[in-house]
Amino acid sequence: MKLATKIIGGIFALLFILLFIICERDRPVSELIPLYANQDSRFMPILGMKVHYRDEGVQSDSVPLILLHGMSSSLNTWDSVAMGLKSARRVISLDLPGFGLTGPSPENTYNFDYYSKFIDSFTTRLRIKRFILVGNSMGGAISWNYALHNPKGLAKMILIDAAGYPKKGESGSLGFKIASTPVINNLLLYATPKSLVRKSLETIYFDQNRVTDAQVERFHDVAIREGNRAVALEIFKGSFGTTKNKGQINQVKTHTLILWGDKDNVISVENVALFKRDILGSRAEIYQNVGHVPMEEVPGKVTASILNFVR
């Protein structure tokens, strides 16, 4: 009994030492703004936050595109696509509440109802009455739920590898797997090693050579932005799970384009057929040898697809 107690005590001591070694403090946003905001960045006070966004392109465009990133990402995921779109359209990208430089919401609520309220507030502040939502992954799910919330406000919608249906056995991202594992996921509040960030990014891309040191550094930095890890953990623990609109994709009436990478390991390309079935009149394009973030792997093709759809 004494030996077993010593062994268990030793294991806990080693775990404590390991956690102490890899533990990282949250980084205040004041340290990150000089690194990841640029000359086009703006900060809007809204719902108790300073929302980081960029409003680029043709300012006379009365129906702008609003780009919504996915889980644990930021507006930077759209950089190349925004560059291609802004010569023809007004393009607005933003860090959603809980992510990027925007950081957590004072309401500490993260579900489809909250994000719909946020989009309403954001567009009202910018005096935008109608717009086109473009959403990837979680941003796609927020988009189609917003289409249920305010169908008159949406002119069109573009879903890129969007969430919305039950998992189909996808291998998924290593980071997402850990974040979804009870008890163990609590460690991510204190330790977010760059090696884990790199491995997660490598599962998101089909072409793993696209993962650069600079990209790993940025994803890591915005992940440990003060408050962001707690938000991610809350979402992985199911904050979206009880929202009233869940499972009502077949009620969406907005004219929709569905874009997908055929090698998506996070949300299977099989979901394309489900979205096409449930959103009447929608159309789809599938990119060959592309993963979960086509706008980063094949931005030129995504830009062309978007422009053809919105013209």
Short mmCIF file of C-alpha atoms in Angstrom, two decimals:
data_model
loop_
_atom_site.label_atom_id
_atom_site.label_comp_id
_atom_site.label_asym_id
_atom_site.label_seq_id
_atom_site.Cartn_x
_atom_site.Cartn_y
_atom_site.Cartn_z
CA MET A 1 0.00 0.00 0.00
CA LYS A 2 2.83 2.40 0.90
CA LEU A 3 4.62 1.56 -2.36
CA ALA A 4 1.46 2.20 -4.41
CA THR A 5 0.95 5.52 -2.63
CA LYS A 6 4.51 6.55 -3.42
CA ILE A 7 4.14 5.58 -7.07
CA ILE A 8 0.89 7.54 -7.45
CA GLY A 9 2.44 10.49 -5.64
CA GLY A 10 5.44 10.35 -7.93
CA ILE A 11 3.24 10.32 -11.03
CA PHE A 12 1.31 13.37 -9.85
CA ALA A 13 4.59 15.11 -9.01
CA LEU A 14 5.93 14.42 -12.52
CA LEU A 15 2.69 15.67 -14.08
CA PHE A 16 2.87 18.83 -12.00
CA ILE A 17 6.49 19.43 -13.00
CA LEU A 18 5.66 18.80 -16.67
CA LEU A 19 2.72 21.18 -16.54
CA PHE A 20 4.88 23.81 -14.84
CA ILE A 21 7.50 23.48 -17.59
CA ILE A 22 5.06 23.83 -20.50
CA CYS A 23 2.66 26.25 -18.83
CA GLU A 24 2.26 29.54 -20.72
CA ARG A 25 0.72 32.75 -19.52
CA ASP A 26 -2.04 34.42 -21.47
CA ARG A 27 -0.69 37.22 -23.65
CA PRO A 28 -2.34 40.63 -23.32
CA VAL A 29 -3.77 42.00 -26.54
CA SER A 30 -1.49 45.05 -26.25
CA GLU A 31 1.45 42.74 -27.04
CA LEU A 32 -0.27 41.20 -30.06
CA ILE A 33 -1.69 44.25 -31.83
CA PRO A 34 1.73 45.46 -33.05
CA LEU A 35 2.39 41.96 -34.41
CA TYR A 36 -0.89 41.08 -36.11
CA ALA A 37 -2.81 44.28 -36.83
CA ASN A 38 -1.88 46.11 -40.03
CA GLN A 39 -2.59 49.44 -41.72
CA ASP A 40 -6.10 48.26 -42.67
CA SER A 41 -7.00 47.08 -39.16
CA ARG A 42 -9.69 48.87 -37.21
CA PHE A 43 -11.14 48.32 -33.74
CA MET A 44 -14.85 48.84 -33.16
CA PRO A 45 -16.30 49.14 -29.65
CA ILE A 46 -19.30 46.84 -29.68
CA LEU A 47 -21.09 44.73 -27.05
CA GLY A 48 -18.34 45.45 -24.56
CA MET A 49 -15.49 44.39 -26.88
CA LYS A 50 -13.04 46.11 -29.20
CA VAL A 51 -13.69 44.11 -32.34
CA HIS A 52 -10.75 43.76 -34.72
CA TYR A 53 -11.87 44.06 -38.35
CA ARG A 54 -10.76 45.21 -41.79
CA ASP A 55 -13.04 47.03 -44.22
CA GLU A 56 -11.40 47.00 -47.65
CA GLY A 57 -12.19 47.36 -51.32
CA VAL A 58 -14.97 49.22 -53.11
CA GLN A 59 -16.62 51.32 -50.39
CA SER A 60 -19.55 52.22 -52.67
CA ASP A 61 -20.54 48.54 -52.83
CA SER A 62 -23.96 48.49 -51.15
CA VAL A 63 -23.95 44.71 -50.59
CA PRO A 64 -20.52 43.89 -49.14
CA LEU A 65 -19.06 40.48 -48.38
CA ILE A 66 -18.51 39.70 -44.69
CA LEU A 67 -16.00 36.90 -44.09
CA LEU A 68 -16.31 34.68 -40.99
CA HIS A 69 -13.39 32.46 -39.94
CA GLY A 70 -13.53 29.06 -38.27
CA MET A 71 -12.74 27.70 -34.83
CA SER A 72 -9.47 28.89 -33.25
CA SER A 73 -8.71 30.98 -36.34
CA SER A 74 -8.73 34.70 -37.16
CA LEU A 75 -9.41 37.11 -40.00
CA ASN A 76 -5.94 36.30 -41.36
CA THR A 77 -7.34 33.10 -42.85
CA TRP A 78 -8.95 35.35 -45.53
CA ASP A 79 -5.91 37.50 -46.36
CA SER A 80 -5.27 36.10 -49.84
CA VAL A 81 -8.96 35.88 -50.81
CA ALA A 82 -9.63 39.41 -49.54
CA MET A 83 -6.73 40.65 -51.66
CA GLY A 84 -8.30 39.07 -54.74
CA LEU A 85 -11.82 40.28 -54.02
CA LYS A 86 -11.27 43.87 -52.98
CA SER A 87 -10.64 45.24 -56.46
CA ALA A 88 -14.24 44.34 -57.37
CA ARG A 89 -16.17 44.33 -54.08
CA ARG A 90 -16.27 45.74 -50.56
CA VAL A 91 -14.78 43.06 -48.32
CA ILE A 92 -15.05 42.98 -44.53
CA SER A 93 -13.14 40.43 -42.45
CA LEU A 94 -13.16 40.28 -38.66
CA ASP A 95 -11.99 38.39 -35.60
CA LEU A 96 -15.15 36.88 -34.14
CA PRO A 97 -15.84 37.27 -30.40
CA GLY A 98 -13.68 34.79 -28.51
CA PHE A 99 -10.94 34.70 -31.13
CA GLY A 100 -8.04 36.63 -32.61
CA LEU A 101 -7.41 40.14 -31.35
CA THR A 102 -11.08 40.66 -30.49
CA GLY A 103 -10.98 38.26 -27.55
CA PRO A 104 -13.75 37.12 -25.23
CA SER A 105 -17.24 38.55 -24.88
CA PRO A 106 -18.16 40.09 -21.53
CA GLU A 107 -21.41 38.13 -21.78
CA ASN A 108 -19.41 34.87 -21.79
CA THR A 109 -21.96 33.37 -24.17
CA TYR A 110 -20.96 31.56 -27.33
CA ASN A 111 -23.77 30.06 -29.37
CA PHE A 112 -25.62 30.76 -32.59
CA ASP A 113 -28.07 33.17 -30.99
CA TYR A 114 -25.22 35.24 -29.57
CA TYR A 115 -23.28 35.35 -32.84
CA SER A 116 -26.44 36.34 -34.72
CA LYS A 117 -26.93 39.21 -32.27
CA PHE A 118 -23.29 40.15 -32.74
CA ILE A 119 -23.59 40.24 -36.54
CA ASP A 120 -26.70 42.40 -36.23
CA SER A 121 -24.83 44.85 -33.99
CA PHE A 122 -21.73 44.82 -36.16
CA THR A 123 -23.58 45.51 -39.43
CA THR A 124 -25.79 48.15 -37.79
CA ARG A 125 -22.73 50.03 -36.59
CA LEU A 126 -21.34 49.94 -40.13
CA ARG A 127 -24.76 51.01 -41.52
CA ILE A 128 -24.99 47.92 -43.70
CA LYS A 129 -28.53 46.77 -44.48
CA ARG A 130 -27.87 43.82 -46.80
CA PHE A 131 -24.76 41.74 -47.19
CA ILE A 132 -23.29 38.41 -48.24
CA LEU A 133 -21.93 36.09 -45.55
CA VAL A 134 -18.95 33.89 -46.38
CA GLY A 135 -18.18 31.39 -43.62
CA ASN A 136 -15.64 28.62 -43.15
CA SER A 137 -16.13 25.72 -40.71
CA MET A 138 -17.64 27.17 -37.51
CA GLY A 139 -18.04 30.45 -39.40
CA GLY A 140 -20.12 28.54 -41.95
CA ALA A 141 -22.41 27.23 -39.23
CA ILE A 142 -22.77 30.74 -37.84
CA SER A 143 -23.63 31.90 -41.37
CA TRP A 144 -26.43 29.43 -42.07
CA ASN A 145 -27.88 30.00 -38.60
CA TYR A 146 -27.84 33.73 -39.30
CA ALA A 147 -29.75 33.00 -42.51
CA LEU A 148 -32.50 31.58 -40.30
CA HIS A 149 -32.29 34.52 -37.91
CA ASN A 150 -32.39 37.34 -40.49
CA PRO A 151 -33.14 36.04 -44.01
CA LYS A 152 -34.02 39.53 -45.29
CA GLY A 153 -30.60 40.86 -44.36
CA LEU A 154 -28.72 38.25 -46.37
CA ALA A 155 -28.48 38.74 -50.11
CA LYS A 156 -26.52 35.50 -50.60
CA MET A 157 -24.41 33.07 -48.60
CA ILE A 158 -21.24 31.09 -49.26
CA LEU A 159 -20.40 28.09 -47.09
CA ILE A 160 -16.83 26.79 -47.18
CA ASP A 161 -16.29 23.40 -45.50
CA ALA A 162 -19.03 24.43 -43.11
CA ALA A 163 -20.12 22.74 -39.89
CA GLY A 164 -23.72 21.68 -39.53
CA TYR A 165 -24.11 17.90 -39.51
CA PRO A 166 -22.97 15.10 -37.18
CA LYS A 167 -19.42 13.84 -37.60
CA LYS A 168 -18.83 11.04 -40.09
CA GLY A 169 -15.71 9.45 -38.62
CA GLU A 170 -13.27 12.13 -39.81
CA SER A 171 -9.76 11.86 -38.37
CA GLY A 172 -9.93 15.53 -37.37
CA SER A 173 -7.33 17.88 -35.94
CA LEU A 174 -5.16 16.66 -33.05
CA GLY A 175 -5.76 19.90 -31.17
CA PHE A 176 -9.52 19.59 -31.65
CA LYS A 177 -9.43 15.98 -30.39
CA ILE A 178 -7.62 16.98 -27.21
CA ALA A 179 -9.92 19.97 -26.72
CA SER A 180 -12.92 17.66 -26.98
CA THR A 181 -11.61 15.13 -24.44
CA PRO A 182 -13.13 15.64 -20.96
CA VAL A 183 -10.76 16.43 -18.06
CA ILE A 184 -7.64 16.44 -20.26
CA ASN A 185 -8.97 19.42 -22.22
CA ASN A 186 -8.72 21.57 -19.08
CA LEU A 187 -4.93 21.46 -19.42
CA LEU A 188 -5.26 23.56 -22.57
CA LEU A 189 -6.15 26.53 -20.36
CA TYR A 190 -2.53 26.56 -19.26
CA ALA A 191 -0.50 24.77 -21.90
CA THR A 192 -0.76 25.28 -25.66
CA PRO A 193 2.56 24.02 -27.05
CA LYS A 194 3.62 25.15 -30.50
CA SER A 195 4.23 21.53 -31.45
CA LEU A 196 0.51 20.86 -30.92
CA VAL A 197 -0.40 23.93 -32.98
CA ARG A 198 1.84 22.75 -35.82
CA LYS A 199 0.43 19.21 -35.77
CA SER A 200 -3.12 20.58 -35.80
CA LEU A 201 -2.39 22.83 -38.77
CA GLU A 202 -0.83 19.92 -40.65
CA THR A 203 -4.10 17.98 -40.38
CA ILE A 204 -6.12 20.95 -41.62
CA TYR A 205 -4.15 21.28 -44.87
CA PHE A 206 -3.87 18.64 -47.56
CA ASP A 207 -0.48 20.06 -48.52
CA GLN A 208 1.38 20.06 -45.20
CA ASN A 209 4.27 22.00 -46.74
CA ARG A 210 2.06 25.08 -46.52
CA VAL A 211 2.49 25.15 -42.73
CA THR A 212 5.22 27.71 -41.98
CA ASP A 213 6.98 28.72 -38.77
CA ALA A 214 5.44 32.19 -39.03
CA GLN A 215 1.97 30.69 -39.34
CA VAL A 216 2.48 28.44 -36.32
CA GLU A 217 3.70 31.45 -34.35
CA ARG A 218 0.61 33.49 -35.26
CA PHE A 219 -1.89 30.73 -34.51
CA HIS A 220 -0.16 30.07 -31.20
CA ASP A 221 -0.07 33.74 -30.22
CA VAL A 222 -3.73 34.44 -30.93
CA ALA A 223 -4.70 31.17 -29.22
CA ILE A 224 -3.10 32.34 -25.98
CA ARG A 225 -4.45 35.89 -26.29
CA GLU A 226 -5.88 36.72 -22.89
CA GLY A 227 -9.20 34.91 -22.49
CA ASN A 228 -9.23 33.05 -25.81
CA ARG A 229 -8.29 29.64 -24.43
CA ALA A 230 -11.20 29.71 -21.99
CA VAL A 231 -13.58 30.53 -24.85
CA ALA A 232 -12.28 27.69 -27.03
CA LEU A 233 -12.64 25.26 -24.14
CA GLU A 234 -16.22 26.37 -23.48
CA ILE A 235 -17.12 25.88 -27.14
CA PHE A 236 -15.52 22.43 -27.26
CA LYS A 237 -17.46 21.51 -24.14
CA GLY A 238 -20.68 22.19 -26.06
CA SER A 239 -21.75 25.83 -25.79
CA PHE A 240 -23.38 25.61 -29.25
CA GLY A 241 -25.24 22.40 -28.43
CA THR A 242 -28.51 23.71 -27.02
CA THR A 243 -29.30 26.47 -29.52
CA LYS A 244 -32.79 26.47 -30.94
CA ASN A 245 -31.75 26.55 -34.61
CA LYS A 246 -29.65 23.38 -34.50
CA GLY A 247 -30.70 20.91 -37.17
CA GLN A 248 -32.88 23.28 -39.19
CA ILE A 249 -30.67 23.65 -42.25
CA ASN A 250 -33.57 22.63 -44.48
CA GLN A 251 -35.34 25.88 -43.50
CA VAL A 252 -32.63 28.04 -45.07
CA LYS A 253 -33.98 29.91 -48.12
CA THR A 254 -30.93 32.10 -48.88
CA HIS A 255 -29.29 31.65 -52.28
CA THR A 256 -26.23 29.58 -51.35
CA LEU A 257 -22.92 28.47 -52.83
CA ILE A 258 -21.15 25.52 -51.20
CA LEU A 259 -17.36 25.22 -51.58
CA TRP A 260 -15.36 22.26 -50.25
CA GLY A 261 -11.94 20.61 -50.26
CA ASP A 262 -12.21 16.94 -51.19
CA LYS A 263 -9.46 15.96 -48.72
CA ASP A 264 -11.00 17.67 -45.69
CA ASN A 265 -10.10 15.59 -42.60
CA VAL A 266 -12.08 17.82 -40.23
CA ILE A 267 -15.52 17.98 -41.93
CA SER A 268 -16.01 15.38 -44.63
CA VAL A 269 -16.76 16.31 -48.23
CA GLU A 270 -19.79 13.99 -47.85
CA ASN A 271 -21.52 16.96 -46.20
CA VAL A 272 -21.75 18.70 -49.58
CA ALA A 273 -24.56 16.38 -50.65
CA LEU A 274 -26.40 17.03 -47.37
CA PHE A 275 -26.20 20.82 -47.72
CA LYS A 276 -27.31 20.60 -51.37
CA ARG A 277 -30.24 18.40 -50.35
CA ASP A 278 -31.37 20.66 -47.50
CA ILE A 279 -30.78 24.12 -49.03
CA LEU A 280 -32.97 24.10 -52.10
CA GLY A 281 -31.44 25.69 -55.17
CA SER A 282 -27.91 25.71 -53.73
CA ARG A 283 -24.96 24.85 -55.91
CA ALA A 284 -21.57 23.38 -55.04
CA GLU A 285 -17.96 23.24 -56.16
CA ILE A 286 -15.44 20.72 -54.87
CA TYR A 287 -11.70 21.41 -55.08
CA GLN A 288 -9.40 18.46 -55.71
CA ASN A 289 -6.51 17.72 -53.34
CA VAL A 290 -7.52 20.49 -50.92
CA GLY A 291 -8.16 20.27 -47.18
CA HIS A 292 -10.33 22.09 -44.65
CA VAL A 293 -9.36 25.67 -45.56
CA PRO A 294 -9.58 26.09 -49.36
CA MET A 295 -9.31 29.88 -49.01
CA GLU A 296 -5.76 29.33 -47.77
CA GLU A 297 -4.72 26.40 -49.97
CA VAL A 298 -6.25 27.55 -53.27
CA PRO A 299 -7.18 31.22 -52.73
CA GLY A 300 -7.21 31.99 -56.44
CA LYS A 301 -9.84 29.33 -57.13
CA VAL A 302 -11.93 30.36 -54.14
CA THR A 303 -11.79 34.01 -55.20
CA ALA A 304 -12.93 33.12 -58.72
CA SER A 305 -15.76 30.97 -57.37
CA ILE A 306 -16.98 33.76 -55.09
CA LEU A 307 -16.83 36.44 -57.78
CA ASN A 308 -18.71 34.26 -60.27
CA PHE A 309 -21.43 33.65 -57.68
CA VAL A 310 -21.92 37.20 -56.48
CA ARG A 311 -21.86 38.97 -59.85
#
